[in-house]
Amino acid sequence: MSTSLSVILKRFAIIFIVVAILFGVLELFAYDVIKIQWVSFMGIQPSHRQMRDPLPVPAQSIPIEGPAFIPNIGAPDNPVPADQTSVARGAELFHINCAICHGDDGKGNGPIAAFIVNKPADLTGFLVQSLSDRAIFTTISNGVPGKMPALNENLLVRERWDIVNYIRSLQK
Ligand code: HEC
């Protein structure tokens, strides 16, 4: 009693259809056509959405930008001595990054100063010169919201202190 070829083919077709249907049903779940609320522990952790302000600095951490960014520790001393090298470097960096607004001699009369609404500060004047080194360093790092760009990504920490030393030399 050997089964004929057509019967065997028919059985294969039935098995194929059954498997295809099972597979199809599985895909409905795999592609979220029918959604199952799996328990996901990644969903329960504190997360940070795109475009939000950075998380606050954890207590006891040391900022990579140096002690000027540790809250409430007071002004750290400028770690870079204002020698000739530092001031010369500061001058060069100032002309690249700041002079367009603050002017070559720091008087706030750079080439684009006439065209911007918020006038750049006169860095030689009493107002700026009476600021601490730390205050000038943080201004360079964070900018002034809406008025002056933050330059911490353009200038290394050491370079910023060099610029502070250069600004001090403008007073004399
Ligand atoms: C796009 C123009 C622009 C550039 C570039 C710029 N500044 Fe300014 N800066 C300003 C403006 C505008 C102000 C005035 C902000 C205000 O009115 O409070 C200012 C203010 C300042 C102040 C005074 C801050 C205060 O608390 O009074 C300092 C110091 C300063 N800038 C330093 C720099 C240095 C150093 C650089 C380069 C590393 C630089 N700025 C680059 C536009 C600029």
PDB file of C-alpha atoms and ligand atoms in Angstrom:
ATOM      1  CA  MET A   1       0.000   0.000   0.000  1.00  0.00           C
ATOM      2  CA  SER A   2       2.361   2.687  -1.191  1.00  0.00           C
ATOM      3  CA  THR A   3       0.980   6.220  -1.083  1.00  0.00           C
ATOM      4  CA  SER A   4       0.921   7.940  -4.402  1.00  0.00           C
ATOM      5  CA  LEU A   5       3.077  10.995  -5.143  1.00  0.00           C
ATOM      6  CA  SER A   6       0.090  13.337  -5.275  1.00  0.00           C
ATOM      7  CA  VAL A   7      -0.936  12.409  -1.746  1.00  0.00           C
ATOM      8  CA  ILE A   8       2.588  13.052  -0.455  1.00  0.00           C
ATOM      9  CA  LEU A   9       2.660  16.464  -2.168  1.00  0.00           C
ATOM     10  CA  LYS A  10      -0.706  17.291  -0.664  1.00  0.00           C
ATOM     11  CA  ARG A  11       0.569  16.464   2.822  1.00  0.00           C
ATOM     12  CA  PHE A  12       3.614  18.656   2.302  1.00  0.00           C
ATOM     13  CA  ALA A  13       1.376  21.493   1.156  1.00  0.00           C
ATOM     14  CA  ILE A  14      -0.790  21.155   4.287  1.00  0.00           C
ATOM     15  CA  ILE A  15       2.280  21.110   6.585  1.00  0.00           C
ATOM     16  CA  PHE A  16       3.664  24.159   4.765  1.00  0.00           C
ATOM     17  CA  ILE A  17       0.411  26.080   5.145  1.00  0.00           C
ATOM     18  CA  VAL A  18       0.139  25.248   8.867  1.00  0.00           C
ATOM     19  CA  VAL A  19       3.748  26.335   9.500  1.00  0.00           C
ATOM     20  CA  ALA A  20       3.233  29.506   7.459  1.00  0.00           C
ATOM     21  CA  ILE A  21       0.143  30.434   9.464  1.00  0.00           C
ATOM     22  CA  LEU A  22       1.941  29.842  12.791  1.00  0.00           C
ATOM     23  CA  PHE A  23       4.869  31.890  11.583  1.00  0.00           C
ATOM     24  CA  GLY A  24       2.571  34.655  10.382  1.00  0.00           C
ATOM     25  CA  VAL A  25       0.866  34.845  13.791  1.00  0.00           C
ATOM     26  CA  LEU A  26       4.291  35.065  15.452  1.00  0.00           C
ATOM     27  CA  GLU A  27       5.225  37.997  13.199  1.00  0.00           C
ATOM     28  CA  LEU A  28       2.111  39.870  14.332  1.00  0.00           C
ATOM     29  CA  PHE A  29       3.685  40.015  17.802  1.00  0.00           C
ATOM     30  CA  ALA A  30       7.262  40.430  16.619  1.00  0.00           C
ATOM     31  CA  TYR A  31       6.390  43.550  14.613  1.00  0.00           C
ATOM     32  CA  ASP A  32       4.081  44.966  17.286  1.00  0.00           C
ATOM     33  CA  VAL A  33       0.959  44.653  15.114  1.00  0.00           C
ATOM     34  CA  ILE A  34      -0.493  43.136  18.270  1.00  0.00           C
ATOM     35  CA  LYS A  35       1.299  44.871  21.149  1.00  0.00           C
ATOM     36  CA  ILE A  36       2.270  43.019  24.293  1.00  0.00           C
ATOM     37  CA  GLN A  37       3.358  45.096  27.302  1.00  0.00           C
ATOM     38  CA  TRP A  38       6.466  43.182  28.256  1.00  0.00           C
ATOM     39  CA  VAL A  39       8.072  44.105  31.546  1.00  0.00           C
ATOM     40  CA  SER A  40      11.063  46.169  30.477  1.00  0.00           C
ATOM     41  CA  PHE A  41      13.498  47.235  33.147  1.00  0.00           C
ATOM     42  CA  MET A  42      15.164  49.665  30.789  1.00  0.00           C
ATOM     43  CA  GLY A  43      11.875  51.525  30.658  1.00  0.00           C
ATOM     44  CA  ILE A  44      11.808  52.044  34.407  1.00  0.00           C
ATOM     45  CA  GLN A  45      15.222  53.633  34.835  1.00  0.00           C
ATOM     46  CA  PRO A  46      15.646  57.416  35.047  1.00  0.00           C
ATOM     47  CA  SER A  47      16.275  58.556  31.511  1.00  0.00           C
ATOM     48  CA  HIS A  48      17.262  61.814  29.951  1.00  0.00           C
ATOM     49  CA  ARG A  49      15.465  63.030  26.879  1.00  0.00           C
ATOM     50  CA  GLN A  50      17.213  64.575  23.916  1.00  0.00           C
ATOM     51  CA  MET A  51      17.611  68.349  23.860  1.00  0.00           C
ATOM     52  CA  ARG A  52      17.177  68.702  27.628  1.00  0.00           C
ATOM     53  CA  ASP A  53      19.617  70.564  29.828  1.00  0.00           C
ATOM     54  CA  PRO A  54      22.496  68.429  31.049  1.00  0.00           C
ATOM     55  CA  LEU A  55      22.007  66.560  34.328  1.00  0.00           C
ATOM     56  CA  PRO A  56      23.319  68.379  37.398  1.00  0.00           C
ATOM     57  CA  VAL A  57      26.890  67.586  38.335  1.00  0.00           C
ATOM     58  CA  PRO A  58      27.029  64.758  40.915  1.00  0.00           C
ATOM     59  CA  ALA A  59      28.218  65.828  44.376  1.00  0.00           C
ATOM     60  CA  GLN A  60      31.913  65.198  45.092  1.00  0.00           C
ATOM     61  CA  SER A  61      32.813  64.913  41.422  1.00  0.00           C
ATOM     62  CA  ILE A  62      35.737  66.823  39.980  1.00  0.00           C
ATOM     63  CA  PRO A  63      34.942  68.795  36.833  1.00  0.00           C
ATOM     64  CA  ILE A  64      37.245  68.129  33.901  1.00  0.00           C
ATOM     65  CA  GLU A  65      37.273  71.889  33.277  1.00  0.00           C
ATOM     66  CA  GLY A  66      39.112  72.479  36.522  1.00  0.00           C
ATOM     67  CA  PRO A  67      38.361  73.887  39.965  1.00  0.00           C
ATOM     68  CA  ALA A  68      36.685  77.021  38.568  1.00  0.00           C
ATOM     69  CA  PHE A  69      33.609  74.858  38.014  1.00  0.00           C
ATOM     70  CA  ILE A  70      33.290  73.358  41.509  1.00  0.00           C
ATOM     71  CA  PRO A  71      30.223  75.066  43.002  1.00  0.00           C
ATOM     72  CA  ASN A  72      30.667  77.043  46.231  1.00  0.00           C
ATOM     73  CA  ILE A  73      34.397  76.603  46.609  1.00  0.00           C
ATOM     74  CA  GLY A  74      35.155  80.227  45.938  1.00  0.00           C
ATOM     75  CA  ALA A  75      37.454  81.646  43.338  1.00  0.00           C
ATOM     76  CA  PRO A  76      40.433  79.393  42.675  1.00  0.00           C
ATOM     77  CA  ASP A  77      43.674  81.108  41.928  1.00  0.00           C
ATOM     78  CA  ASN A  78      44.543  81.455  38.295  1.00  0.00           C
ATOM     79  CA  PRO A  79      46.871  78.451  37.940  1.00  0.00           C
ATOM     80  CA  VAL A  80      48.759  79.923  34.988  1.00  0.00           C
ATOM     81  CA  PRO A  81      51.391  82.558  35.836  1.00  0.00           C
ATOM     82  CA  ALA A  82      51.046  85.658  33.714  1.00  0.00           C
ATOM     83  CA  ASP A  83      54.480  85.365  32.161  1.00  0.00           C
ATOM     84  CA  GLN A  84      55.462  86.488  28.692  1.00  0.00           C
ATOM     85  CA  THR A  85      54.627  83.131  27.094  1.00  0.00           C
ATOM     86  CA  SER A  86      51.156  82.991  28.576  1.00  0.00           C
ATOM     87  CA  VAL A  87      50.301  86.573  27.627  1.00  0.00           C
ATOM     88  CA  ALA A  88      51.655  86.056  24.097  1.00  0.00           C
ATOM     89  CA  ARG A  89      49.569  82.917  23.674  1.00  0.00           C
ATOM     90  CA  GLY A  90      46.575  84.694  25.146  1.00  0.00           C
ATOM     91  CA  ALA A  91      46.999  87.549  22.692  1.00  0.00           C
ATOM     92  CA  GLU A  92      47.054  85.198  19.728  1.00  0.00           C
ATOM     93  CA  LEU A  93      43.995  83.276  20.939  1.00  0.00           C
ATOM     94  CA  PHE A  94      42.214  86.529  21.732  1.00  0.00           C
ATOM     95  CA  HIS A  95      42.706  87.779  18.185  1.00  0.00           C
ATOM     96  CA  ILE A  96      41.307  84.516  16.809  1.00  0.00           C
ATOM     97  CA  ASN A  97      38.323  84.077  19.127  1.00  0.00           C
ATOM     98  CA  CYS A  98      37.359  87.389  20.660  1.00  0.00           C
ATOM     99  CA  ALA A  99      38.619  90.291  18.552  1.00  0.00           C
ATOM    100  CA  ILE A 100      35.790  90.004  16.041  1.00  0.00           C
ATOM    101  CA  CYS A 101      33.472  91.344  18.750  1.00  0.00           C
ATOM    102  CA  HIS A 102      35.682  92.884  21.409  1.00  0.00           C
ATOM    103  CA  GLY A 103      38.139  94.509  19.022  1.00  0.00           C
ATOM    104  CA  ASP A 104      41.890  94.021  18.654  1.00  0.00           C
ATOM    105  CA  ASP A 105      42.609  96.150  21.708  1.00  0.00           C
ATOM    106  CA  GLY A 106      39.650  94.794  23.697  1.00  0.00           C
ATOM    107  CA  LYS A 107      37.745  98.063  23.726  1.00  0.00           C
ATOM    108  CA  GLY A 108      34.547  96.467  22.489  1.00  0.00           C
ATOM    109  CA  ASN A 109      34.842  97.878  18.983  1.00  0.00           C
ATOM    110  CA  GLY A 110      35.434  94.758  16.863  1.00  0.00           C
ATOM    111  CA  PRO A 111      34.439  94.622  13.181  1.00  0.00           C
ATOM    112  CA  ILE A 112      30.985  93.189  13.882  1.00  0.00           C
ATOM    113  CA  ALA A 113      30.281  95.235  17.021  1.00  0.00           C
ATOM    114  CA  ALA A 114      28.427  97.876  15.023  1.00  0.00           C
ATOM    115  CA  PHE A 115      26.021  95.287  13.647  1.00  0.00           C
ATOM    116  CA  ILE A 116      24.988  93.456  16.820  1.00  0.00           C
ATOM    117  CA  VAL A 117      22.310  94.620  19.199  1.00  0.00           C
ATOM    118  CA  ASN A 118      24.109  93.727  22.439  1.00  0.00           C
ATOM    119  CA  LYS A 119      27.358  95.643  22.364  1.00  0.00           C
ATOM    120  CA  PRO A 120      30.473  93.718  23.440  1.00  0.00           C
ATOM    121  CA  ALA A 121      31.938  94.804  26.760  1.00  0.00           C
ATOM    122  CA  ASP A 122      35.000  97.038  26.911  1.00  0.00           C
ATOM    123  CA  LEU A 123      37.508  94.611  28.397  1.00  0.00           C
ATOM    124  CA  THR A 124      39.944  97.374  29.338  1.00  0.00           C
ATOM    125  CA  GLY A 125      37.361  99.235  31.378  1.00  0.00           C
ATOM    126  CA  PHE A 126      36.917  99.204  35.132  1.00  0.00           C
ATOM    127  CA  LEU A 127      33.814  96.966  35.019  1.00  0.00           C
ATOM    128  CA  VAL A 128      35.611  94.003  33.487  1.00  0.00           C
ATOM    129  CA  GLN A 129      39.002  94.640  35.075  1.00  0.00           C
ATOM    130  CA  SER A 130      37.404  94.578  38.529  1.00  0.00           C
ATOM    131  CA  LEU A 131      36.105  91.051  37.899  1.00  0.00           C
ATOM    132  CA  SER A 132      38.070  88.159  39.389  1.00  0.00           C
ATOM    133  CA  ASP A 133      40.143  85.948  37.092  1.00  0.00           C
ATOM    134  CA  ARG A 134      37.663  83.200  37.796  1.00  0.00           C
ATOM    135  CA  ALA A 135      34.725  85.353  36.709  1.00  0.00           C
ATOM    136  CA  ILE A 136      36.417  86.142  33.393  1.00  0.00           C
ATOM    137  CA  PHE A 137      37.289  82.452  32.975  1.00  0.00           C
ATOM    138  CA  THR A 138      33.678  81.410  33.524  1.00  0.00           C
ATOM    139  CA  THR A 139      32.440  84.116  31.150  1.00  0.00           C
ATOM    140  CA  ILE A 140      34.742  82.775  28.427  1.00  0.00           C
ATOM    141  CA  SER A 141      33.612  79.207  29.189  1.00  0.00           C
ATOM    142  CA  ASN A 142      29.875  79.754  29.485  1.00  0.00           C
ATOM    143  CA  GLY A 143      29.419  82.932  27.482  1.00  0.00           C
ATOM    144  CA  VAL A 144      26.667  85.388  28.335  1.00  0.00           C
ATOM    145  CA  PRO A 145      23.269  83.905  27.418  1.00  0.00           C
ATOM    146  CA  GLY A 146      21.886  85.596  24.332  1.00  0.00           C
ATOM    147  CA  LYS A 147      24.848  87.966  24.052  1.00  0.00           C
ATOM    148  CA  MET A 148      28.133  86.166  23.901  1.00  0.00           C
ATOM    149  CA  PRO A 149      28.774  82.571  22.781  1.00  0.00           C
ATOM    150  CA  ALA A 150      30.190  79.961  25.169  1.00  0.00           C
ATOM    151  CA  LEU A 151      33.723  79.222  24.031  1.00  0.00           C
ATOM    152  CA  ASN A 152      34.551  76.237  26.229  1.00  0.00           C
ATOM    153  CA  GLU A 153      34.464  73.937  23.231  1.00  0.00           C
ATOM    154  CA  ASN A 154      36.804  76.151  21.224  1.00  0.00           C
ATOM    155  CA  LEU A 155      39.410  76.761  23.904  1.00  0.00           C
ATOM    156  CA  LEU A 156      41.247  74.389  26.218  1.00  0.00           C
ATOM    157  CA  VAL A 157      41.255  75.195  29.929  1.00  0.00           C
ATOM    158  CA  ARG A 158      44.870  76.357  29.758  1.00  0.00           C
ATOM    159  CA  GLU A 159      44.101  78.518  26.720  1.00  0.00           C
ATOM    160  CA  ARG A 160      41.283  80.242  28.578  1.00  0.00           C
ATOM    161  CA  TRP A 161      43.594  81.143  31.453  1.00  0.00           C
ATOM    162  CA  ASP A 162      46.105  82.478  28.888  1.00  0.00           C
ATOM    163  CA  ILE A 163      43.373  84.741  27.543  1.00  0.00           C
ATOM    164  CA  VAL A 164      42.535  85.880  31.083  1.00  0.00           C
ATOM    165  CA  ASN A 165      46.199  86.814  31.540  1.00  0.00           C
ATOM    166  CA  TYR A 166      46.121  88.700  28.243  1.00  0.00           C
ATOM    167  CA  ILE A 167      43.008  90.631  29.270  1.00  0.00           C
ATOM    168  CA  ARG A 168      44.750  91.628  32.507  1.00  0.00           C
ATOM    169  CA  SER A 169      47.674  92.949  30.487  1.00  0.00           C
ATOM    170  CA  LEU A 170      45.291  95.224  28.554  1.00  0.00           C
ATOM    171  CA  GLN A 171      44.711  97.284  31.673  1.00  0.00           C
ATOM    172  CA  LYS A 172      48.318  98.341  32.147  1.00  0.00           C
TER     173      LYS A 172
HETATM  174  C1  HEC B   1      29.865  87.224  19.223  1.00  0.00           C
HETATM  175  C2  HEC B   1      30.521  88.275  19.894  1.00  0.00           C
HETATM  176  C3  HEC B   1      31.440  87.953  21.051  1.00  0.00           C
HETATM  177  C4  HEC B   1      32.557  87.152  21.071  1.00  0.00           C
HETATM  178  C5  HEC B   1      33.131  86.314  19.939  1.00  0.00           C
HETATM  179  C6  HEC B   1      33.102  87.258  22.392  1.00  0.00           C
HETATM  180  N1  HEC B   1      32.333  88.095  23.158  1.00  0.00           N
HETATM  181 FE1  HEC B   1      32.688  88.634  25.078  1.00  0.00          FE
HETATM  182  N2  HEC B   1      30.977  89.693  25.116  1.00  0.00           N
HETATM  183  C7  HEC B   1      30.145  89.891  24.030  1.00  0.00           C
HETATM  184  C8  HEC B   1      29.042  90.740  24.444  1.00  0.00           C
HETATM  185  C9  HEC B   1      27.909  91.200  23.546  1.00  0.00           C
HETATM  186  C10 HEC B   1      29.247  91.038  25.806  1.00  0.00           C
HETATM  187  C11 HEC B   1      28.376  91.928  26.697  1.00  0.00           C
HETATM  188  C12 HEC B   1      27.486  91.059  27.540  1.00  0.00           C
HETATM  189  C13 HEC B   1      26.625  91.902  28.453  1.00  0.00           C
HETATM  190  O1  HEC B   1      26.187  92.959  28.027  1.00  0.00           O
HETATM  191  O2  HEC B   1      26.411  91.437  29.570  1.00  0.00           O
HETATM  192  C14 HEC B   1      30.468  90.366  26.196  1.00  0.00           C
HETATM  193  C15 HEC B   1      31.006  90.440  27.482  1.00  0.00           C
HETATM  194  C16 HEC B   1      32.250  89.943  27.830  1.00  0.00           C
HETATM  195  C17 HEC B   1      32.863  90.077  29.123  1.00  0.00           C
HETATM  196  C18 HEC B   1      32.269  90.802  30.326  1.00  0.00           C
HETATM  197  C19 HEC B   1      31.374  89.873  31.085  1.00  0.00           C
HETATM  198  C20 HEC B   1      30.756  90.513  32.292  1.00  0.00           C
HETATM  199  O3  HEC B   1      30.426  89.760  33.206  1.00  0.00           O
HETATM  200  O4  HEC B   1      30.621  91.753  32.311  1.00  0.00           O
HETATM  201  C21 HEC B   1      34.077  89.479  29.055  1.00  0.00           C
HETATM  202  C22 HEC B   1      35.120  89.354  30.169  1.00  0.00           C
HETATM  203  C23 HEC B   1      34.217  88.933  27.720  1.00  0.00           C
HETATM  204  N3  HEC B   1      33.089  89.229  27.003  1.00  0.00           N
HETATM  205  C24 HEC B   1      35.322  88.254  27.266  1.00  0.00           C
HETATM  206  C25 HEC B   1      35.389  87.632  26.019  1.00  0.00           C
HETATM  207  C26 HEC B   1      36.521  86.839  25.592  1.00  0.00           C
HETATM  208  C27 HEC B   1      37.784  86.638  26.394  1.00  0.00           C
HETATM  209  C28 HEC B   1      36.207  86.356  24.360  1.00  0.00           C
HETATM  210  C29 HEC B   1      37.019  85.427  23.493  1.00  0.00           C
HETATM  211  C30 HEC B   1      37.514  84.248  24.108  1.00  0.00           C
HETATM  212  C31 HEC B   1      34.899  86.873  23.991  1.00  0.00           C
HETATM  213  N4  HEC B   1      34.433  87.622  25.040  1.00  0.00           N
HETATM  214  C32 HEC B   1      34.259  86.628  22.795  1.00  0.00           C
HETATM  215  C33 HEC B   1      30.308  89.392  22.765  1.00  0.00           C
HETATM  216  C34 HEC B   1      31.309  88.526  22.374  1.00  0.00           C
END
